[in-house]
Amino acid sequence: MGSIVTMLNKGLKAQLAEGQMKEADLYLMIGASGTTAKESILFGGAPALCDSAGVPWTAAYVDSRGEPTVDLRSNIAAEARAKIVYERLINITDDPGIKDALGFLMTREIAHQKSFEKALYAIENNFPSGKLPGIEKYASMYVNTSQVEGDTNGPWNSGEEWDRIDDLEEVMPLDGGDGLATVKTGARDMKVMAKMAERTLSDPASDPITGAALGAGPGAGRTKNADFGGAASIQEAPAVAEAAVKRARKH
């Protein structure tokens, strides 16, 4: 793939090096190469370890958890995503050689996916991943939070395998609690928190003129100085702004 990129960018590489084209024509040529101007100028048309937006390759691209059933599923998903990308690349080129190379790489993703799936299912009891079992009352629960037009029933949310919940108000919160988040705080932390609360205490009776009010203009809404209104909708906002500019010019 690196060789293909280099060969496709031979003309661009020479033009960047020799500067024989006019600036505008050279910039158009850079854009036609499918790479960003930044990437073309930095790497001179050579292959670069970065994505299509010019972001350098990092170890963040490596996604491993050290658990075979997890990593194999991640690999299977990656192969599926890669195949779709190759399909899209094939659709945007008319070069027969490039199509052949991309077709080979796309097909290898199919082979890899089959291999990874065989390895995954060679492990008995491969689901769920890891050692710990799930909590029984939640493992087969389906909470139907999509009760709108287009909601569809199927084996993924209905049938004997699922404890389906449609009446959300009747069962929420699921664990029988009050639904509020709580945390236990030690005495030492409580003292520090009390000092912080005292230091940052607001005065509800205070209503000072702020910088926003002093600088308020059309569209600021109600302030201490005046009601500067606004637009009825975002579609009307440009017209309101233009009218405000015209009024300012008159004054």
PDB file of C-alpha atoms in Angstrom:
ATOM      1  CA  MET A   1       0.000   0.000   0.000  1.00  0.00           C
ATOM      2  CA  GLY A   2       2.875   2.357   0.762  1.00  0.00           C
ATOM      3  CA  SER A   3       4.345   1.678  -2.676  1.00  0.00           C
ATOM      4  CA  ILE A   4       0.977   2.360  -4.316  1.00  0.00           C
ATOM      5  CA  VAL A   5       0.677   5.707  -2.525  1.00  0.00           C
ATOM      6  CA  THR A   6       4.208   6.656  -3.537  1.00  0.00           C
ATOM      7  CA  MET A   7       3.624   5.739  -7.193  1.00  0.00           C
ATOM      8  CA  LEU A   8       0.333   7.631  -7.356  1.00  0.00           C
ATOM      9  CA  ASN A   9       2.002  10.725  -5.897  1.00  0.00           C
ATOM     10  CA  LYS A  10       5.109  10.710  -8.127  1.00  0.00           C
ATOM     11  CA  GLY A  11       3.915  13.706 -10.128  1.00  0.00           C
ATOM     12  CA  LEU A  12       2.924  15.614  -7.018  1.00  0.00           C
ATOM     13  CA  LYS A  13       6.262  14.837  -5.363  1.00  0.00           C
ATOM     14  CA  ALA A  14       8.190  16.226  -8.313  1.00  0.00           C
ATOM     15  CA  GLN A  15       6.057  19.354  -8.579  1.00  0.00           C
ATOM     16  CA  LEU A  16       6.426  20.080  -4.869  1.00  0.00           C
ATOM     17  CA  ALA A  17      10.188  19.654  -5.096  1.00  0.00           C
ATOM     18  CA  GLU A  18      10.792  21.645  -8.268  1.00  0.00           C
ATOM     19  CA  GLY A  19       8.090  24.314  -8.006  1.00  0.00           C
ATOM     20  CA  GLN A  20       7.423  24.450 -11.748  1.00  0.00           C
ATOM     21  CA  MET A  21       3.650  24.958 -11.478  1.00  0.00           C
ATOM     22  CA  LYS A  22       1.832  28.115 -10.545  1.00  0.00           C
ATOM     23  CA  GLU A  23       0.750  28.244  -6.899  1.00  0.00           C
ATOM     24  CA  ALA A  24      -2.968  27.839  -7.613  1.00  0.00           C
ATOM     25  CA  ASP A  25      -2.422  24.923 -10.006  1.00  0.00           C
ATOM     26  CA  LEU A  26      -0.105  23.199  -7.549  1.00  0.00           C
ATOM     27  CA  TYR A  27      -2.650  23.591  -4.752  1.00  0.00           C
ATOM     28  CA  LEU A  28      -5.330  22.059  -6.977  1.00  0.00           C
ATOM     29  CA  MET A  29      -3.008  19.160  -7.733  1.00  0.00           C
ATOM     30  CA  ILE A  30      -2.440  18.604  -4.009  1.00  0.00           C
ATOM     31  CA  GLY A  31      -6.187  18.468  -3.429  1.00  0.00           C
ATOM     32  CA  ALA A  32      -6.676  16.051  -6.323  1.00  0.00           C
ATOM     33  CA  SER A  33      -4.183  13.651  -4.762  1.00  0.00           C
ATOM     34  CA  GLY A  34      -6.650  12.835  -1.997  1.00  0.00           C
ATOM     35  CA  THR A  35      -4.329  13.974   0.799  1.00  0.00           C
ATOM     36  CA  THR A  36      -4.450  17.142   2.848  1.00  0.00           C
ATOM     37  CA  ALA A  37      -2.201  20.075   1.953  1.00  0.00           C
ATOM     38  CA  LYS A  38      -0.484  19.648   5.319  1.00  0.00           C
ATOM     39  CA  GLU A  39       0.270  15.980   4.647  1.00  0.00           C
ATOM     40  CA  SER A  40       1.488  16.634   1.104  1.00  0.00           C
ATOM     41  CA  ILE A  41       3.822  19.452   2.139  1.00  0.00           C
ATOM     42  CA  LEU A  42       5.193  17.656   5.197  1.00  0.00           C
ATOM     43  CA  PHE A  43       5.825  14.317   3.492  1.00  0.00           C
ATOM     44  CA  GLY A  44       6.301  15.422  -0.113  1.00  0.00           C
ATOM     45  CA  GLY A  45       3.939  12.852  -1.600  1.00  0.00           C
ATOM     46  CA  ALA A  46       5.565   9.911   0.180  1.00  0.00           C
ATOM     47  CA  PRO A  47       3.490   7.528   2.335  1.00  0.00           C
ATOM     48  CA  ALA A  48       3.014   8.775   5.875  1.00  0.00           C
ATOM     49  CA  LEU A  49       2.088   6.999   9.093  1.00  0.00           C
ATOM     50  CA  CYS A  50      -1.094   9.003   9.562  1.00  0.00           C
ATOM     51  CA  ASP A  51      -4.781   8.812   8.789  1.00  0.00           C
ATOM     52  CA  SER A  52      -6.620  10.560   5.942  1.00  0.00           C
ATOM     53  CA  ALA A  53      -6.866  13.758   8.009  1.00  0.00           C
ATOM     54  CA  GLY A  54      -3.120  13.867   8.628  1.00  0.00           C
ATOM     55  CA  VAL A  55      -3.324  12.715  12.265  1.00  0.00           C
ATOM     56  CA  PRO A  56      -0.109  10.757  13.054  1.00  0.00           C
ATOM     57  CA  TRP A  57      -0.310   7.071  13.925  1.00  0.00           C
ATOM     58  CA  THR A  58      -0.125   6.386  17.655  1.00  0.00           C
ATOM     59  CA  ALA A  59      -0.352   3.386  19.951  1.00  0.00           C
ATOM     60  CA  ALA A  60      -3.932   4.485  20.652  1.00  0.00           C
ATOM     61  CA  TYR A  61      -4.847   2.573  17.470  1.00  0.00           C
ATOM     62  CA  VAL A  62      -3.901  -0.686  19.250  1.00  0.00           C
ATOM     63  CA  ASP A  63      -6.960  -2.027  21.052  1.00  0.00           C
ATOM     64  CA  SER A  64      -6.112  -5.112  23.123  1.00  0.00           C
ATOM     65  CA  ARG A  65      -7.478  -6.310  26.458  1.00  0.00           C
ATOM     66  CA  GLY A  66      -5.349  -9.427  26.875  1.00  0.00           C
ATOM     67  CA  GLU A  67      -8.480 -11.625  26.983  1.00  0.00           C
ATOM     68  CA  PRO A  68      -8.718 -13.937  23.907  1.00  0.00           C
ATOM     69  CA  THR A  69     -12.508 -13.824  23.550  1.00  0.00           C
ATOM     70  CA  VAL A  70     -12.473 -10.030  23.776  1.00  0.00           C
ATOM     71  CA  ASP A  71      -9.551  -9.491  21.413  1.00  0.00           C
ATOM     72  CA  LEU A  72     -10.876 -11.955  18.837  1.00  0.00           C
ATOM     73  CA  ARG A  73     -14.248 -10.189  18.755  1.00  0.00           C
ATOM     74  CA  SER A  74     -12.444  -6.863  18.381  1.00  0.00           C
ATOM     75  CA  ASN A  75     -10.411  -8.293  15.499  1.00  0.00           C
ATOM     76  CA  ILE A  76     -13.533  -9.660  13.804  1.00  0.00           C
ATOM     77  CA  ALA A  77     -15.163  -6.234  14.013  1.00  0.00           C
ATOM     78  CA  ALA A  78     -12.010  -4.547  12.698  1.00  0.00           C
ATOM     79  CA  GLU A  79     -11.901  -6.874   9.683  1.00  0.00           C
ATOM     80  CA  ALA A  80     -15.561  -6.115   8.940  1.00  0.00           C
ATOM     81  CA  ARG A  81     -14.923  -2.356   9.119  1.00  0.00           C
ATOM     82  CA  ALA A  82     -11.825  -2.640   6.929  1.00  0.00           C
ATOM     83  CA  LYS A  83     -13.718  -4.526   4.216  1.00  0.00           C
ATOM     84  CA  ILE A  84     -16.267  -1.712   3.953  1.00  0.00           C
ATOM     85  CA  VAL A  85     -13.470   0.889   3.664  1.00  0.00           C
ATOM     86  CA  TYR A  86     -11.847  -1.104   0.825  1.00  0.00           C
ATOM     87  CA  GLU A  87     -15.212  -1.304  -0.944  1.00  0.00           C
ATOM     88  CA  ARG A  88     -15.528   2.473  -0.775  1.00  0.00           C
ATOM     89  CA  LEU A  89     -11.981   2.951  -2.044  1.00  0.00           C
ATOM     90  CA  ILE A  90     -12.693   0.621  -4.981  1.00  0.00           C
ATOM     91  CA  ASN A  91     -15.766   2.713  -5.819  1.00  0.00           C
ATOM     92  CA  ILE A  92     -13.789   5.956  -6.119  1.00  0.00           C
ATOM     93  CA  THR A  93     -10.978   4.801  -8.416  1.00  0.00           C
ATOM     94  CA  ASP A  94     -10.972   3.916 -12.114  1.00  0.00           C
ATOM     95  CA  ASP A  95      -7.407   2.571 -12.118  1.00  0.00           C
ATOM     96  CA  PRO A  96      -7.514  -1.195 -12.936  1.00  0.00           C
ATOM     97  CA  GLY A  97      -4.279  -1.912 -11.056  1.00  0.00           C
ATOM     98  CA  ILE A  98      -5.492  -0.112  -7.962  1.00  0.00           C
ATOM     99  CA  LYS A  99      -8.815  -1.966  -8.131  1.00  0.00           C
ATOM    100  CA  ASP A 100      -6.956  -5.294  -8.310  1.00  0.00           C
ATOM    101  CA  ALA A 101      -4.775  -4.427  -5.305  1.00  0.00           C
ATOM    102  CA  LEU A 102      -7.714  -3.191  -3.264  1.00  0.00           C
ATOM    103  CA  GLY A 103      -9.802  -6.202  -4.287  1.00  0.00           C
ATOM    104  CA  PHE A 104      -7.076  -8.534  -3.006  1.00  0.00           C
ATOM    105  CA  LEU A 105      -6.823  -6.662   0.299  1.00  0.00           C
ATOM    106  CA  MET A 106     -10.612  -6.550   0.690  1.00  0.00           C
ATOM    107  CA  THR A 107     -10.843 -10.306   0.148  1.00  0.00           C
ATOM    108  CA  ARG A 108      -8.089 -10.974   2.671  1.00  0.00           C
ATOM    109  CA  GLU A 109     -10.251  -9.216   5.275  1.00  0.00           C
ATOM    110  CA  ILE A 110     -12.895 -11.873   4.603  1.00  0.00           C
ATOM    111  CA  ALA A 111     -10.331 -14.643   5.116  1.00  0.00           C
ATOM    112  CA  HIS A 112      -9.074 -13.042   8.319  1.00  0.00           C
ATOM    113  CA  GLN A 113     -12.588 -12.672   9.694  1.00  0.00           C
ATOM    114  CA  LYS A 114     -13.319 -16.361   9.026  1.00  0.00           C
ATOM    115  CA  SER A 115     -10.074 -17.353  10.733  1.00  0.00           C
ATOM    116  CA  PHE A 116     -10.755 -15.233  13.810  1.00  0.00           C
ATOM    117  CA  GLU A 117     -14.312 -16.570  14.080  1.00  0.00           C
ATOM    118  CA  LYS A 118     -13.022 -20.161  13.958  1.00  0.00           C
ATOM    119  CA  ALA A 119     -10.536 -19.336  16.719  1.00  0.00           C
ATOM    120  CA  LEU A 120     -13.248 -17.670  18.816  1.00  0.00           C
ATOM    121  CA  TYR A 121     -15.699 -20.559  18.603  1.00  0.00           C
ATOM    122  CA  ALA A 122     -12.920 -23.067  19.276  1.00  0.00           C
ATOM    123  CA  ILE A 123     -13.068 -21.676  22.827  1.00  0.00           C
ATOM    124  CA  GLU A 124     -15.971 -23.299  24.639  1.00  0.00           C
ATOM    125  CA  ASN A 125     -18.209 -21.021  26.709  1.00  0.00           C
ATOM    126  CA  ASN A 126     -16.772 -17.964  24.963  1.00  0.00           C
ATOM    127  CA  PHE A 127     -19.693 -15.732  25.984  1.00  0.00           C
ATOM    128  CA  PRO A 128     -19.785 -13.674  28.126  1.00  0.00           C
ATOM    129  CA  SER A 129     -16.159 -12.645  28.005  1.00  0.00           C
ATOM    130  CA  GLY A 130     -14.071 -12.934  31.121  1.00  0.00           C
ATOM    131  CA  LYS A 131     -14.440 -15.015  34.283  1.00  0.00           C
ATOM    132  CA  LEU A 132     -17.274 -13.482  36.291  1.00  0.00           C
ATOM    133  CA  PRO A 133     -20.904 -14.369  35.502  1.00  0.00           C
ATOM    134  CA  GLY A 134     -23.506 -11.676  35.020  1.00  0.00           C
ATOM    135  CA  ILE A 135     -26.147 -10.811  37.630  1.00  0.00           C
ATOM    136  CA  GLU A 136     -29.077 -13.085  36.811  1.00  0.00           C
ATOM    137  CA  LYS A 137     -31.947 -10.588  37.119  1.00  0.00           C
ATOM    138  CA  TYR A 138     -30.241  -8.190  34.682  1.00  0.00           C
ATOM    139  CA  ALA A 139     -28.699 -10.658  32.204  1.00  0.00           C
ATOM    140  CA  SER A 140     -31.953 -11.261  30.252  1.00  0.00           C
ATOM    141  CA  MET A 141     -33.611  -7.882  30.815  1.00  0.00           C
ATOM    142  CA  TYR A 142     -34.660  -5.754  27.832  1.00  0.00           C
ATOM    143  CA  VAL A 143     -35.717  -2.212  28.733  1.00  0.00           C
ATOM    144  CA  ASN A 144     -37.838  -0.818  25.905  1.00  0.00           C
ATOM    145  CA  THR A 145     -36.926   2.868  25.929  1.00  0.00           C
ATOM    146  CA  SER A 146     -37.659   3.296  22.210  1.00  0.00           C
ATOM    147  CA  GLN A 147     -41.461   3.346  22.201  1.00  0.00           C
ATOM    148  CA  VAL A 148     -41.986   5.559  19.162  1.00  0.00           C
ATOM    149  CA  GLU A 149     -43.089   5.112  15.567  1.00  0.00           C
ATOM    150  CA  GLY A 150     -40.762   2.654  13.875  1.00  0.00           C
ATOM    151  CA  ASP A 151     -40.093   0.623  17.014  1.00  0.00           C
ATOM    152  CA  THR A 152     -39.712  -3.002  15.936  1.00  0.00           C
ATOM    153  CA  ASN A 153     -39.993  -6.290  17.790  1.00  0.00           C
ATOM    154  CA  GLY A 154     -37.686  -9.194  17.075  1.00  0.00           C
ATOM    155  CA  PRO A 155     -35.605 -11.924  18.686  1.00  0.00           C
ATOM    156  CA  TRP A 156     -33.256  -9.235  20.004  1.00  0.00           C
ATOM    157  CA  ASN A 157     -35.928  -7.781  22.338  1.00  0.00           C
ATOM    158  CA  SER A 158     -38.868 -10.186  22.527  1.00  0.00           C
ATOM    159  CA  GLY A 159     -39.590 -13.839  23.243  1.00  0.00           C
ATOM    160  CA  GLU A 160     -38.755 -16.380  25.908  1.00  0.00           C
ATOM    161  CA  GLU A 161     -35.128 -15.257  26.150  1.00  0.00           C
ATOM    162  CA  TRP A 162     -36.080 -11.798  27.375  1.00  0.00           C
ATOM    163  CA  ASP A 163     -37.752 -10.234  30.393  1.00  0.00           C
ATOM    164  CA  ARG A 164     -39.155  -7.305  28.498  1.00  0.00           C
ATOM    165  CA  ILE A 165     -40.014  -4.074  30.292  1.00  0.00           C
ATOM    166  CA  ASP A 166     -42.383  -1.656  28.550  1.00  0.00           C
ATOM    167  CA  ASP A 167     -43.847   0.201  31.564  1.00  0.00           C
ATOM    168  CA  LEU A 168     -40.767   2.141  32.636  1.00  0.00           C
ATOM    169  CA  GLU A 169     -42.420   4.102  35.466  1.00  0.00           C
ATOM    170  CA  GLU A 170     -43.596   0.902  37.133  1.00  0.00           C
ATOM    171  CA  VAL A 171     -40.162  -0.699  37.501  1.00  0.00           C
ATOM    172  CA  MET A 172     -37.661   2.161  37.598  1.00  0.00           C
ATOM    173  CA  PRO A 173     -35.218   2.257  39.310  1.00  0.00           C
ATOM    174  CA  LEU A 174     -34.473  -1.381  38.534  1.00  0.00           C
ATOM    175  CA  ASP A 175     -32.597  -2.089  41.773  1.00  0.00           C
ATOM    176  CA  GLY A 176     -35.444  -0.896  44.023  1.00  0.00           C
ATOM    177  CA  GLY A 177     -33.594   2.212  45.187  1.00  0.00           C
ATOM    178  CA  ASP A 178     -34.676   5.846  44.953  1.00  0.00           C
ATOM    179  CA  GLY A 179     -32.726   6.489  41.759  1.00  0.00           C
ATOM    180  CA  LEU A 180     -30.491   9.105  43.357  1.00  0.00           C
ATOM    181  CA  ALA A 181     -26.705   8.894  43.382  1.00  0.00           C
ATOM    182  CA  THR A 182     -25.172   8.851  46.867  1.00  0.00           C
ATOM    183  CA  VAL A 183     -21.658   8.659  48.249  1.00  0.00           C
ATOM    184  CA  LYS A 184     -20.219   8.190  51.738  1.00  0.00           C
ATOM    185  CA  THR A 185     -17.774  10.928  52.693  1.00  0.00           C
ATOM    186  CA  GLY A 186     -15.331  10.733  55.577  1.00  0.00           C
ATOM    187  CA  ALA A 187     -15.302  13.311  58.411  1.00  0.00           C
ATOM    188  CA  ARG A 188     -12.028  14.862  57.224  1.00  0.00           C
ATOM    189  CA  ASP A 189     -13.349  15.397  53.712  1.00  0.00           C
ATOM    190  CA  MET A 190     -16.612  16.789  55.102  1.00  0.00           C
ATOM    191  CA  LYS A 191     -14.701  19.517  56.969  1.00  0.00           C
ATOM    192  CA  VAL A 192     -12.818  20.486  53.817  1.00  0.00           C
ATOM    193  CA  MET A 193     -16.027  20.474  51.789  1.00  0.00           C
ATOM    194  CA  ALA A 194     -17.699  22.729  54.357  1.00  0.00           C
ATOM    195  CA  LYS A 195     -14.846  25.246  54.059  1.00  0.00           C
ATOM    196  CA  MET A 196     -15.088  25.156  50.273  1.00  0.00           C
ATOM    197  CA  ALA A 197     -18.872  25.647  50.401  1.00  0.00           C
ATOM    198  CA  GLU A 198     -18.397  28.645  52.701  1.00  0.00           C
ATOM    199  CA  ARG A 199     -15.750  30.169  50.433  1.00  0.00           C
ATOM    200  CA  THR A 200     -17.840  29.762  47.278  1.00  0.00           C
ATOM    201  CA  LEU A 201     -21.222  30.638  48.840  1.00  0.00           C
ATOM    202  CA  SER A 202     -23.436  32.712  46.541  1.00  0.00           C
ATOM    203  CA  ASP A 203     -25.786  35.496  47.662  1.00  0.00           C
ATOM    204  CA  PRO A 204     -29.286  34.935  46.179  1.00  0.00           C
ATOM    205  CA  ALA A 205     -30.255  38.520  47.119  1.00  0.00           C
ATOM    206  CA  SER A 206     -27.416  40.055  45.101  1.00  0.00           C
ATOM    207  CA  ASP A 207     -28.314  41.205  41.576  1.00  0.00           C
ATOM    208  CA  PRO A 208     -25.345  43.195  40.240  1.00  0.00           C
ATOM    209  CA  ILE A 209     -24.916  44.673  36.782  1.00  0.00           C
ATOM    210  CA  THR A 210     -22.595  42.267  34.994  1.00  0.00           C
ATOM    211  CA  GLY A 211     -20.376  42.636  31.966  1.00  0.00           C
ATOM    212  CA  ALA A 212     -22.989  40.866  29.881  1.00  0.00           C
ATOM    213  CA  ALA A 213     -25.545  43.547  30.776  1.00  0.00           C
ATOM    214  CA  LEU A 214     -23.083  46.401  30.133  1.00  0.00           C
ATOM    215  CA  GLY A 215     -22.211  45.063  26.696  1.00  0.00           C
ATOM    216  CA  ALA A 216     -25.708  43.917  25.774  1.00  0.00           C
ATOM    217  CA  GLY A 217     -27.048  44.607  22.302  1.00  0.00           C
ATOM    218  CA  PRO A 218     -29.684  43.253  19.903  1.00  0.00           C
ATOM    219  CA  GLY A 219     -30.506  39.625  20.646  1.00  0.00           C
ATOM    220  CA  ALA A 220     -29.326  39.673  24.272  1.00  0.00           C
ATOM    221  CA  GLY A 221     -32.862  39.315  25.629  1.00  0.00           C
ATOM    222  CA  ARG A 222     -33.857  40.909  28.943  1.00  0.00           C
ATOM    223  CA  THR A 223     -31.031  42.506  30.954  1.00  0.00           C
ATOM    224  CA  LYS A 224     -30.906  44.994  33.854  1.00  0.00           C
ATOM    225  CA  ASN A 225     -30.546  47.855  31.406  1.00  0.00           C
ATOM    226  CA  ALA A 226     -33.201  46.994  28.826  1.00  0.00           C
ATOM    227  CA  ASP A 227     -34.958  44.269  26.849  1.00  0.00           C
ATOM    228  CA  PHE A 228     -32.913  43.770  23.723  1.00  0.00           C
ATOM    229  CA  GLY A 229     -35.191  41.072  22.329  1.00  0.00           C
ATOM    230  CA  GLY A 230     -34.093  38.343  19.946  1.00  0.00           C
ATOM    231  CA  ALA A 231     -35.211  36.260  16.991  1.00  0.00           C
ATOM    232  CA  ALA A 232     -38.378  34.171  17.038  1.00  0.00           C
ATOM    233  CA  SER A 233     -36.484  31.263  15.455  1.00  0.00           C
ATOM    234  CA  ILE A 234     -33.000  30.447  14.202  1.00  0.00           C
ATOM    235  CA  GLN A 235     -34.292  30.846  10.638  1.00  0.00           C
ATOM    236  CA  GLU A 236     -35.189  34.488  11.369  1.00  0.00           C
ATOM    237  CA  ALA A 237     -31.944  35.230  13.209  1.00  0.00           C
ATOM    238  CA  PRO A 238     -29.930  36.442  10.150  1.00  0.00           C
ATOM    239  CA  ALA A 239     -32.637  38.967   9.220  1.00  0.00           C
ATOM    240  CA  VAL A 240     -32.841  40.248  12.807  1.00  0.00           C
ATOM    241  CA  ALA A 241     -29.057  40.639  12.922  1.00  0.00           C
ATOM    242  CA  GLU A 242     -28.997  42.542   9.619  1.00  0.00           C
ATOM    243  CA  ALA A 243     -31.766  44.874  10.818  1.00  0.00           C
ATOM    244  CA  ALA A 244     -29.788  45.578  14.001  1.00  0.00           C
ATOM    245  CA  VAL A 245     -26.719  46.526  11.937  1.00  0.00           C
ATOM    246  CA  LYS A 246     -28.794  48.932   9.821  1.00  0.00           C
ATOM    247  CA  ARG A 247     -30.229  50.598  12.939  1.00  0.00           C
ATOM    248  CA  ALA A 248     -26.723  50.996  14.370  1.00  0.00           C
ATOM    249  CA  ARG A 249     -25.512  52.649  11.162  1.00  0.00           C
ATOM    250  CA  LYS A 250     -28.343  55.189  11.283  1.00  0.00           C
ATOM    251  CA  HIS A 251     -27.325  56.228  14.802  1.00  0.00           C
TER     252      HIS A 251
END
